């Protein structure tokens, strides 16, 4: 059985300088309470792995507004004006990764692969400094796995042993990041007794979840 923890307890687990995966797609499927907790606590020098940066006040936005992030690994950052300014000034280091490559690098870490081979980026700046492998006469980049000290995810429902179910497009990066984080912290909308989530709706089994955030009334 998982004992739910508070936002403050979750934030205390994450030290300055940690590498953090944050689920979500343009603010959908993001653990918003954890994000705001980290920002309010003034965490520093985080390396953030996120598909995108949403907008200034949504998704991961508050982390940039509070200057929590030193390095960003993402596939898109163009709609967040704070991120744009921090990148332009050199305050924020950014590694842009094609979206399909990003999710596959995360998956590779979660399932124990040494990397993935992809044709995406061959012959472009993305390939600089990376190993190119020939397979059947075609060139592929070797992209290495992406892992993190913490995976911060959001779920629609969580039961007492940590099994998680997601809702529609809010599923996005949540299940794959739950595989790749050394410590997985989930912020569910509701916590229900075991059996309330039909087995075929469980997308992340409780064995992968380390901490569950208490729900609000």
Coordinates of N, CA and C in Angstrom, one line a residue:
X1 N 0.8 -1.2 0.0 CA 0.0 0.0 0.0 C 0.9 1.2 0.0
X2 N 0.6 2.2 -0.8 CA 1.3 3.5 -0.9 C 0.6 4.5 0.1
X3 N 1.5 5.1 0.9 CA 1.0 6.2 1.8 C 1.1 7.5 1.1
X4 N 0.1 8.2 0.9 CA 0.1 9.5 0.2 C 0.9 10.5 1.0
X5 N 1.7 11.3 0.2 CA 2.5 12.4 0.9 C 2.0 13.8 0.4
X6 N 2.4 14.8 1.1 CA 1.9 16.1 0.8 C 2.8 16.7 -0.3
X7 N 2.4 17.8 -0.9 CA 3.2 18.5 -1.9 C 4.5 18.9 -1.2
X8 N 4.5 19.5 0.0 CA 5.7 19.9 0.6 C 6.7 18.7 0.8
X9 N 6.2 17.6 1.2 CA 7.1 16.4 1.3 C 7.7 16.0 0.0
X10 N 6.9 16.1 -1.0 CA 7.4 15.7 -2.4 C 8.5 16.7 -2.8
X11 N 8.2 18.0 -2.6 CA 9.2 19.0 -3.0 C 10.5 18.8 -2.2
X12 N 10.4 18.4 -0.9 CA 11.6 18.2 -0.1 C 12.5 17.1 -0.6
X13 N 11.8 16.1 -1.3 CA 12.6 15.0 -1.8 C 13.5 15.4 -3.0
X14 N 13.2 16.5 -3.6 CA 13.9 16.9 -4.9 C 14.9 17.9 -4.6
X15 N 16.2 17.6 -4.6 CA 17.3 18.6 -4.3 C 17.6 19.5 -5.4
X16 N 18.2 20.6 -5.1 CA 18.8 21.5 -6.2 C 19.7 20.6 -7.0
X17 N 19.8 20.9 -8.3 CA 20.7 20.2 -9.2 C 20.2 18.9 -9.7
X18 N 18.9 18.5 -9.3 CA 18.4 17.2 -9.7 C 18.0 17.2 -11.2
X19 N 18.0 16.0 -11.8 CA 17.4 15.9 -13.2 C 16.0 15.4 -13.0
X20 N 15.1 16.1 -13.7 CA 13.7 15.9 -13.5 C 13.0 15.7 -14.8
X21 N 12.2 14.6 -15.0 CA 11.3 14.5 -16.1 C 9.9 15.0 -15.7
X22 N 9.3 15.8 -16.6 CA 8.0 16.3 -16.3 C 7.1 16.0 -17.4
X23 N 6.0 15.3 -17.1 CA 5.1 14.9 -18.1 C 4.3 16.0 -18.6
X24 N 3.5 15.8 -19.7 CA 2.6 16.8 -20.2 C 2.9 17.1 -21.7
X25 N 1.8 17.7 -22.3 CA 1.9 18.2 -23.7 C 1.1 19.5 -23.7
X26 N 1.9 20.6 -23.9 CA 1.3 21.9 -23.9 C 0.3 22.2 -22.7
X27 N 0.8 21.7 -21.5 CA 0.1 22.0 -20.3 C -1.0 20.9 -19.9
X28 N -1.2 19.9 -20.8 CA -2.2 18.9 -20.6 C -1.4 17.7 -20.0
X29 N -1.9 17.1 -18.9 CA -1.3 16.0 -18.3 C -0.1 16.3 -17.5
X30 N 0.0 17.5 -16.9 CA 1.1 18.0 -16.1 C 0.7 17.9 -14.6
X31 N 1.6 17.5 -13.7 CA 1.3 17.6 -12.3 C 1.5 19.0 -11.8
X32 N 0.5 19.8 -12.0 CA 0.6 21.3 -11.7 C 0.9 21.6 -10.3
X33 N 0.4 20.9 -9.3 CA 0.7 21.2 -7.9 C 2.1 21.0 -7.6
X34 N 2.7 20.0 -8.1 CA 4.2 19.7 -7.9 C 5.0 20.9 -8.5
X35 N 4.6 21.2 -9.8 CA 5.3 22.3 -10.5 C 5.3 23.6 -9.6
X36 N 4.1 24.0 -9.2 CA 4.0 25.2 -8.4 C 4.8 25.1 -7.1
X37 N 4.8 23.9 -6.5 CA 5.5 23.7 -5.2 C 7.0 23.8 -5.4
X38 N 7.5 23.3 -6.5 CA 9.0 23.4 -6.8 C 9.3 24.9 -7.0
X39 N 8.5 25.6 -7.7 CA 8.7 27.0 -8.0 C 8.7 27.9 -6.8
X40 N 7.7 27.6 -5.9 CA 7.5 28.4 -4.7 C 8.7 28.1 -3.7
X41 N 9.2 26.9 -3.8 CA 10.3 26.5 -2.9 C 11.7 27.1 -3.4
X42 N 11.7 27.6 -4.6 CA 12.9 28.2 -5.1 C 14.0 27.2 -5.5
X43 N 13.6 26.0 -5.9 CA 14.6 25.0 -6.3 C 15.5 25.6 -7.4
X44 N 16.8 25.2 -7.5 CA 17.7 25.8 -8.4 C 18.5 24.7 -9.2
X45 N 19.0 25.1 -10.3 CA 19.9 24.3 -11.2 C 19.3 22.9 -11.6
X46 N 18.0 22.9 -11.8 CA 17.4 21.6 -12.3 C 17.7 21.4 -13.7
X47 N 17.9 20.2 -14.1 CA 17.9 19.8 -15.5 C 16.5 19.2 -15.8
X48 N 15.7 19.9 -16.7 CA 14.3 19.5 -16.9 C 14.2 18.8 -18.3
X49 N 13.6 17.6 -18.3 CA 13.3 16.9 -19.5 C 11.8 16.9 -19.7
X50 N 11.4 17.6 -20.7 CA 9.9 17.8 -20.9 C 9.7 17.9 -22.4
X51 N 8.6 17.5 -22.9 CA 8.3 17.6 -24.3 C 8.3 19.0 -24.8
X52 N 7.7 19.9 -24.0 CA 7.6 21.3 -24.4 C 7.6 22.2 -23.1
X53 N 7.6 23.5 -23.3 CA 7.5 24.4 -22.1 C 6.2 25.1 -22.0
X54 N 5.2 24.7 -22.8 CA 3.9 25.3 -22.8 C 3.9 26.8 -22.9
X55 N 3.3 27.5 -22.0 CA 3.3 29.0 -22.0 C 3.9 29.5 -20.6
X56 N 4.0 30.8 -20.5 CA 4.6 31.4 -19.3 C 4.1 30.9 -18.0
X57 N 2.7 30.7 -17.9 CA 2.1 30.4 -16.6 C 1.5 29.0 -16.6
X58 N 1.7 28.2 -17.7 CA 1.1 26.9 -17.7 C 2.2 25.8 -17.9
X59 N 1.8 24.6 -17.6 CA 2.7 23.5 -17.7 C 4.0 23.8 -16.9
X60 N 5.2 23.6 -17.5 CA 6.4 23.8 -16.8 C 6.7 25.3 -16.6
X61 N 5.9 26.2 -17.1 CA 6.2 27.6 -17.1 C 6.6 28.2 -15.8
X62 N 5.9 27.9 -14.7 CA 6.3 28.5 -13.4 C 7.8 28.2 -13.0
X63 N 8.3 27.1 -13.4 CA 9.7 26.7 -13.1 C 10.7 27.7 -13.7
X64 N 10.4 28.1 -14.9 CA 11.2 29.1 -15.6 C 11.1 30.5 -15.0
X65 N 9.8 30.8 -14.7 CA 9.6 32.1 -14.1 C 10.3 32.3 -12.8
X66 N 10.5 31.2 -12.0 CA 11.2 31.2 -10.8 C 12.7 30.9 -10.9
X67 N 13.1 30.8 -12.1 CA 14.6 30.5 -12.4 C 15.0 29.2 -11.7
X68 N 14.2 28.2 -11.8 CA 14.6 26.9 -11.2 C 15.4 26.0 -12.2
X69 N 15.4 26.3 -13.5 CA 15.9 25.4 -14.5 C 17.2 25.9 -15.0
X70 N 18.3 25.1 -15.0 CA 19.6 25.4 -15.6 C 19.7 24.9 -17.0
X71 N 19.2 23.6 -17.2 CA 19.3 23.0 -18.5 C 17.9 22.4 -18.9
X72 N 17.5 22.6 -20.1 CA 16.3 22.1 -20.6 C 16.5 21.1 -21.8
X73 N 15.9 19.9 -21.7 CA 15.9 19.0 -22.8 C 14.5 18.8 -23.3
X74 N 14.2 19.3 -24.5 CA 12.8 19.3 -25.0 C 12.7 19.2 -26.5
X75 N 11.5 19.1 -27.0 CA 11.3 19.1 -28.4 C 10.7 20.4 -29.0
X76 N 10.2 21.2 -28.0 CA 9.6 22.5 -28.5 C 9.6 23.5 -27.3
X77 N 10.0 24.7 -27.6 CA 10.0 25.7 -26.5 C 9.5 27.1 -27.0
X78 N 9.0 27.1 -28.2 CA 8.7 28.4 -28.9 C 7.6 29.3 -28.4
X79 N 6.7 28.8 -27.6 CA 5.6 29.6 -27.1 C 5.7 30.2 -25.7
X80 N 6.8 29.9 -25.1 CA 7.1 30.4 -23.7 C 8.1 31.5 -23.8
X81 N 7.6 32.7 -23.6 CA 8.4 33.9 -23.8 C 9.6 34.0 -22.8
X82 N 9.3 33.4 -21.6 CA 10.4 33.4 -20.5 C 11.5 32.5 -20.9
X83 N 11.2 31.4 -21.4 CA 12.2 30.4 -21.9 C 13.0 31.0 -23.1
X84 N 12.3 31.7 -24.0 CA 12.9 32.3 -25.1 C 14.0 33.3 -24.6
X85 N 13.6 34.1 -23.7 CA 14.5 35.2 -23.2 C 15.7 34.6 -22.4
X86 N 15.4 33.6 -21.6 CA 16.5 32.9 -20.9 C 17.5 32.2 -21.8
X87 N 17.0 31.6 -22.9 CA 17.8 31.0 -23.9 C 18.7 32.0 -24.6
X88 N 18.0 33.1 -25.0 CA 18.7 34.1 -25.8 C 19.8 34.8 -25.0
X89 N 19.6 34.9 -23.7 CA 20.6 35.6 -22.9 C 21.7 34.6 -22.4
X90 N 21.6 33.3 -22.7 CA 22.6 32.3 -22.3 C 22.4 31.8 -20.9
X91 N 21.3 32.3 -20.2 CA 21.1 31.9 -18.9 C 20.6 30.4 -18.8
X92 N 19.9 30.0 -19.9 CA 19.4 28.6 -20.0 C 20.0 27.8 -21.1
X93 N 20.5 26.6 -20.7 CA 21.1 25.7 -21.7 C 19.9 24.9 -22.3
X94 N 19.8 24.8 -23.6 CA 18.7 24.0 -24.2 C 19.3 23.0 -25.2
X95 N 18.8 21.8 -25.0 CA 19.1 20.7 -26.0 C 17.7 20.3 -26.7
X96 N 17.6 20.7 -27.9 CA 16.4 20.4 -28.7 C 16.5 19.0 -29.3
X97 N 15.5 18.2 -29.0 CA 15.5 16.8 -29.5 C 14.2 16.6 -30.3
X98 N 14.2 16.0 -31.5 CA 13.0 15.7 -32.2 C 12.0 14.9 -31.4
X99 N 10.8 15.2 -31.5 CA 9.8 14.6 -30.5 C 9.8 13.1 -30.5
X100 N 9.8 12.5 -31.6 CA 9.9 11.0 -31.7 C 11.1 10.4 -31.1
X101 N 12.2 11.1 -31.3 CA 13.5 10.7 -30.7 C 13.5 10.9 -29.2
X102 N 12.9 12.0 -28.8 CA 12.8 12.2 -27.3 C 12.1 11.1 -26.6
X103 N 10.9 10.7 -27.1 CA 10.1 9.7 -26.4 C 10.8 8.4 -26.5
X104 N 11.5 8.1 -27.6 CA 12.2 6.8 -27.7 C 13.4 6.7 -26.8
X105 N 14.1 7.8 -26.6 CA 15.2 7.9 -25.7 C 14.8 7.6 -24.3
X106 N 13.6 8.2 -23.9 CA 13.1 7.9 -22.6 C 12.7 6.5 -22.5
X107 N 12.0 6.0 -23.5 CA 11.6 4.5 -23.5 C 12.8 3.6 -23.4
X108 N 13.8 3.9 -24.1 CA 15.0 3.1 -24.1 C 15.6 3.0 -22.7
X109 N 15.6 4.1 -21.9 CA 16.1 4.1 -20.5 C 15.2 3.2 -19.7
X110 N 13.8 3.3 -19.9 CA 12.9 2.6 -19.1 C 12.9 1.1 -19.3
X111 N 13.3 0.6 -20.5 CA 13.3 -0.8 -20.8 C 14.7 -1.4 -20.9
X112 N 15.7 -0.6 -20.5 CA 17.0 -1.1 -20.4 C 17.8 -1.2 -21.7
X113 N 17.5 -0.5 -22.7 CA 18.2 -0.5 -23.9 C 19.5 0.4 -23.8
X114 N 20.5 0.1 -24.6 CA 21.7 1.0 -24.7 C 21.5 2.2 -25.5
X115 N 20.4 2.3 -26.2 CA 20.2 3.4 -27.1 C 19.2 3.0 -28.2
X116 N 18.9 4.0 -29.1 CA 18.0 3.7 -30.3 C 18.8 4.1 -31.5
X117 N 18.4 3.5 -32.6 CA 18.9 4.0 -33.9 C 17.7 4.7 -34.7
X118 N 18.0 5.9 -35.2 CA 17.0 6.7 -35.9 C 17.6 7.4 -37.1
X119 N 16.9 7.5 -38.2 CA 17.3 8.3 -39.3 C 17.1 9.8 -39.1
X120 N 16.3 10.1 -38.1 CA 15.9 11.5 -37.9 C 17.2 12.3 -37.5
X121 N 17.5 13.3 -38.2 CA 18.6 14.2 -37.9 C 19.9 13.9 -38.6
X122 N 19.9 12.8 -39.4 CA 21.1 12.4 -40.1 C 21.4 13.6 -41.2
X123 N 22.6 14.0 -41.2 CA 23.0 15.1 -42.1 C 22.6 16.5 -41.7
X124 N 22.2 16.6 -40.4 CA 21.8 17.9 -39.8 C 22.7 18.2 -38.6
X125 N 22.4 19.4 -38.0 CA 23.1 19.7 -36.7 C 22.8 18.7 -35.6
X126 N 21.7 18.1 -35.7 CA 21.3 17.1 -34.7 C 22.4 16.0 -34.6
X127 N 23.0 15.7 -35.7 CA 24.0 14.6 -35.8 C 25.4 14.9 -35.3
X128 N 25.6 16.2 -35.0 CA 27.0 16.6 -34.7 C 27.4 16.0 -33.4
X129 N 28.6 15.3 -33.4 CA 29.1 14.6 -32.2 C 28.5 13.3 -31.9
X130 N 27.7 12.8 -32.7 CA 27.0 11.5 -32.5 C 27.5 10.4 -33.4
X131 N 27.4 9.2 -32.9 CA 27.9 8.1 -33.7 C 26.8 7.7 -34.8
X132 N 27.3 7.5 -36.0 CA 26.4 7.1 -37.1 C 26.7 5.7 -37.4
X133 N 25.6 4.9 -37.5 CA 25.7 3.4 -37.7 C 25.0 3.1 -39.0
X134 N 25.7 2.3 -39.8 CA 25.1 1.8 -41.1 C 24.4 0.5 -40.9
X135 N 23.1 0.4 -41.4 CA 22.3 -0.8 -41.3 C 21.7 -1.0 -42.7
X136 N 22.1 -2.1 -43.4 CA 21.6 -2.4 -44.7 C 21.7 -1.2 -45.6
X137 N 22.9 -0.5 -45.6 CA 23.1 0.6 -46.5 C 22.5 1.9 -46.1
X138 N 21.8 2.0 -45.0 CA 21.2 3.2 -44.5 C 21.9 3.7 -43.3
X139 N 21.9 5.0 -43.1 CA 22.6 5.7 -42.0 C 21.6 6.0 -40.9
X140 N 22.0 5.7 -39.7 CA 21.2 6.0 -38.5 C 22.0 6.6 -37.4
X141 N 21.4 7.5 -36.6 CA 22.1 8.1 -35.5 C 21.9 7.2 -34.3
X142 N 22.9 7.0 -33.5 CA 22.8 6.3 -32.2 C 22.4 7.4 -31.2
X143 N 21.2 7.3 -30.7 CA 20.7 8.2 -29.7 C 20.7 7.5 -28.3
X144 N 21.3 8.1 -27.3 CA 21.5 7.4 -26.0 C 20.2 7.6 -25.1
X145 N 20.0 6.7 -24.2 CA 18.8 6.7 -23.3 C 18.8 8.0 -22.5
X146 N 17.6 8.4 -22.1 CA 17.4 9.6 -21.2 C 16.8 9.1 -19.9
X147 N 17.4 9.2 -18.8 CA 16.9 8.9 -17.5 C 16.8 10.1 -16.7
X148 N 16.3 10.0 -15.5 CA 16.2 11.2 -14.6 C 16.2 10.7 -13.1
X149 N 16.6 11.6 -12.3 CA 16.6 11.3 -10.8 C 15.1 11.2 -10.4
X150 N 14.2 12.0 -11.0 CA 12.8 12.0 -10.6 C 12.0 12.1 -11.9
X151 N 10.9 11.3 -11.9 CA 9.8 11.5 -12.9 C 8.6 12.0 -12.2
X152 N 8.1 13.2 -12.6 CA 7.0 13.8 -12.0 C 5.8 13.7 -13.0
X153 N 4.8 12.9 -12.6 CA 3.8 12.5 -13.6 C 2.4 12.9 -13.0
X154 N 1.4 12.9 -13.8 CA 0.0 13.1 -13.4 C -0.9 12.0 -13.9
X155 N -1.9 11.7 -13.1 CA -2.8 10.6 -13.5 C -4.3 11.0 -13.2
X156 N -5.2 10.4 -13.9 CA -6.6 10.7 -13.6 C -7.0 10.0 -12.3
X157 N -6.6 8.7 -12.2 CA -7.0 7.9 -11.0 C -5.7 7.1 -10.5
X158 N -5.7 6.9 -9.2 CA -4.6 6.1 -8.6 C -5.3 5.3 -7.5
X159 N -5.0 4.0 -7.4 CA -5.6 3.2 -6.3 C -4.6 3.1 -5.1
X160 N -5.0 2.3 -4.1 CA -4.2 2.3 -2.9 C -2.8 1.6 -3.0
X161 N -2.6 0.9 -4.1 CA -1.3 0.3 -4.3 C -0.5 1.0 -5.4
X162 N -1.0 2.1 -5.9 CA -0.3 3.0 -6.8 C -0.5 2.7 -8.3
X163 N -1.5 1.8 -8.6 CA -1.8 1.6 -10.1 C -2.5 2.9 -10.6
X164 N -2.1 3.2 -11.8 CA -2.5 4.5 -12.4 C -3.3 4.3 -13.7
X165 N -4.3 5.2 -13.8 CA -5.1 5.3 -15.1 C -5.1 6.7 -15.5
X166 N -5.0 6.9 -16.8 CA -4.9 8.3 -17.4 C -6.2 8.6 -18.2
X167 N -6.4 9.8 -18.6 CA -7.6 10.2 -19.3 C -7.2 10.7 -20.7
X168 N -7.6 10.0 -21.7 CA -7.4 10.5 -23.1 C -6.1 11.1 -23.4
X169 N -6.0 12.3 -24.0 CA -4.7 12.8 -24.4 C -3.8 13.2 -23.2
X170 N -4.4 13.3 -22.0 CA -3.6 13.6 -20.9 C -2.7 12.4 -20.5
X171 N -2.8 11.3 -21.2 CA -1.9 10.2 -21.0 C -0.5 10.6 -21.5
X172 N -0.4 11.2 -22.7 CA 0.8 11.6 -23.3 C 2.1 10.9 -22.8
X173 N 3.0 11.7 -22.2 CA 4.3 11.2 -21.7 C 4.3 10.5 -20.4
X174 N 3.2 10.5 -19.7 CA 3.1 10.0 -18.3 C 3.6 8.5 -18.2
X175 N 3.0 7.5 -18.9 CA 3.4 6.1 -18.8 C 4.9 5.9 -19.1
X176 N 5.4 6.6 -20.1 CA 6.8 6.3 -20.6 C 7.8 6.9 -19.6
X177 N 7.5 8.1 -19.0 CA 8.3 8.7 -18.0 C 8.3 7.9 -16.7
X178 N 7.2 7.3 -16.4 CA 7.1 6.4 -15.2 C 8.1 5.2 -15.3
X179 N 8.5 4.8 -16.5 CA 9.4 3.8 -16.7 C 10.9 4.2 -16.4
X180 N 11.1 5.5 -16.7 CA 12.5 6.0 -16.8 C 13.0 6.8 -15.6
X181 N 12.2 7.2 -14.7 CA 12.7 7.9 -13.6 C 13.1 7.0 -12.4
X182 N 14.2 7.4 -11.8 CA 14.7 6.6 -10.7 C 13.7 6.6 -9.5
X183 N 13.1 7.8 -9.3 CA 12.0 7.9 -8.3 C 10.8 8.5 -9.0
X184 N 9.7 7.9 -8.9 CA 8.5 8.3 -9.6 C 7.5 8.9 -8.6
X185 N 7.1 10.1 -8.8 CA 6.1 10.8 -8.0 C 4.9 11.1 -8.8
X186 N 3.8 10.7 -8.4 CA 2.5 10.9 -9.2 C 1.6 11.8 -8.4
X187 N 1.0 12.7 -9.2 CA -0.1 13.6 -8.7 C -1.4 13.2 -9.3
X188 N -2.2 12.4 -8.6 CA -3.5 11.9 -9.2 C -4.6 12.9 -8.9
X189 N -5.7 12.9 -9.7 CA -6.9 13.6 -9.4 C -7.7 13.0 -8.3
X190 N -7.6 11.7 -8.3 CA -8.4 10.9 -7.2 C -7.6 9.7 -6.8
X191 N -7.8 9.3 -5.6 CA -7.3 8.1 -5.1 C -8.5 7.2 -4.7
X192 N -8.5 6.0 -5.2 CA -9.6 5.1 -5.0 C -9.2 3.7 -4.5
X193 N -10.1 3.0 -3.9 CA -9.8 1.6 -3.4 C -9.3 0.7 -4.6
X194 N -8.5 -0.3 -4.2 CA -8.1 -1.3 -5.2 C -9.3 -2.0 -5.8
X195 N -9.4 -2.2 -7.1 CA -10.5 -2.8 -7.7 C -11.4 -1.8 -8.5
X196 N -11.3 -0.5 -8.1 CA -12.1 0.6 -8.7 C -11.6 0.9 -10.1
X197 N -10.3 0.7 -10.4 CA -9.8 0.9 -11.7 C -9.8 -0.5 -12.4
X198 N -10.5 -0.6 -13.5 CA -10.5 -1.9 -14.3 C -9.1 -2.2 -14.7
X199 N -8.7 -3.5 -14.6 CA -7.3 -3.9 -14.9 C -6.9 -3.4 -16.3
X200 N -7.8 -3.4 -17.3 CA -7.4 -3.1 -18.6 C -7.2 -1.6 -18.8
X201 N -7.5 -0.8 -17.8 CA -7.3 0.7 -17.8 C -6.0 1.1 -17.1
X202 N -5.4 0.1 -16.4 CA -4.2 0.5 -15.7 C -3.0 0.6 -16.7
X203 N -2.5 1.8 -16.9 CA -1.4 2.0 -17.8 C 0.0 2.0 -17.2
X204 N 0.0 2.3 -15.9 CA 1.2 2.2 -15.1 C 1.0 1.4 -13.8
X205 N 1.6 0.3 -13.7 CA 1.4 -0.5 -12.5 C 2.1 0.1 -11.2
X206 N 1.5 -0.2 -10.1 CA 1.9 0.4 -8.9 C 3.4 0.2 -8.5
X207 N 3.9 -1.0 -9.0 CA 5.3 -1.3 -8.7 C 6.3 -0.2 -9.2
X208 N 5.9 0.6 -10.2 CA 6.7 1.6 -10.7 C 6.6 2.9 -10.0
X209 N 5.6 3.1 -9.1 CA 5.4 4.4 -8.5 C 5.9 4.4 -7.1
X210 N 6.7 5.4 -6.8 CA 7.3 5.4 -5.4 C 6.5 6.3 -4.5
X211 N 5.9 7.4 -4.9 CA 5.2 8.3 -4.1 C 3.9 8.8 -4.8
X212 N 2.9 9.0 -4.0 CA 1.6 9.5 -4.5 C 1.3 10.7 -3.7
X213 N 0.9 11.8 -4.4 CA 0.5 13.0 -3.8 C -0.9 13.0 -3.3
X214 N -1.1 13.5 -2.0 CA -2.5 13.6 -1.5 C -3.4 14.4 -2.4
X215 N -4.6 14.0 -2.6 CA -5.5 14.7 -3.4 C -6.2 15.8 -2.5
X216 N -6.7 16.8 -3.2 CA -7.5 17.9 -2.5 C -8.9 17.6 -2.6
X217 N -9.7 18.3 -1.7 CA -11.1 18.1 -1.7 C -11.7 18.6 -3.0

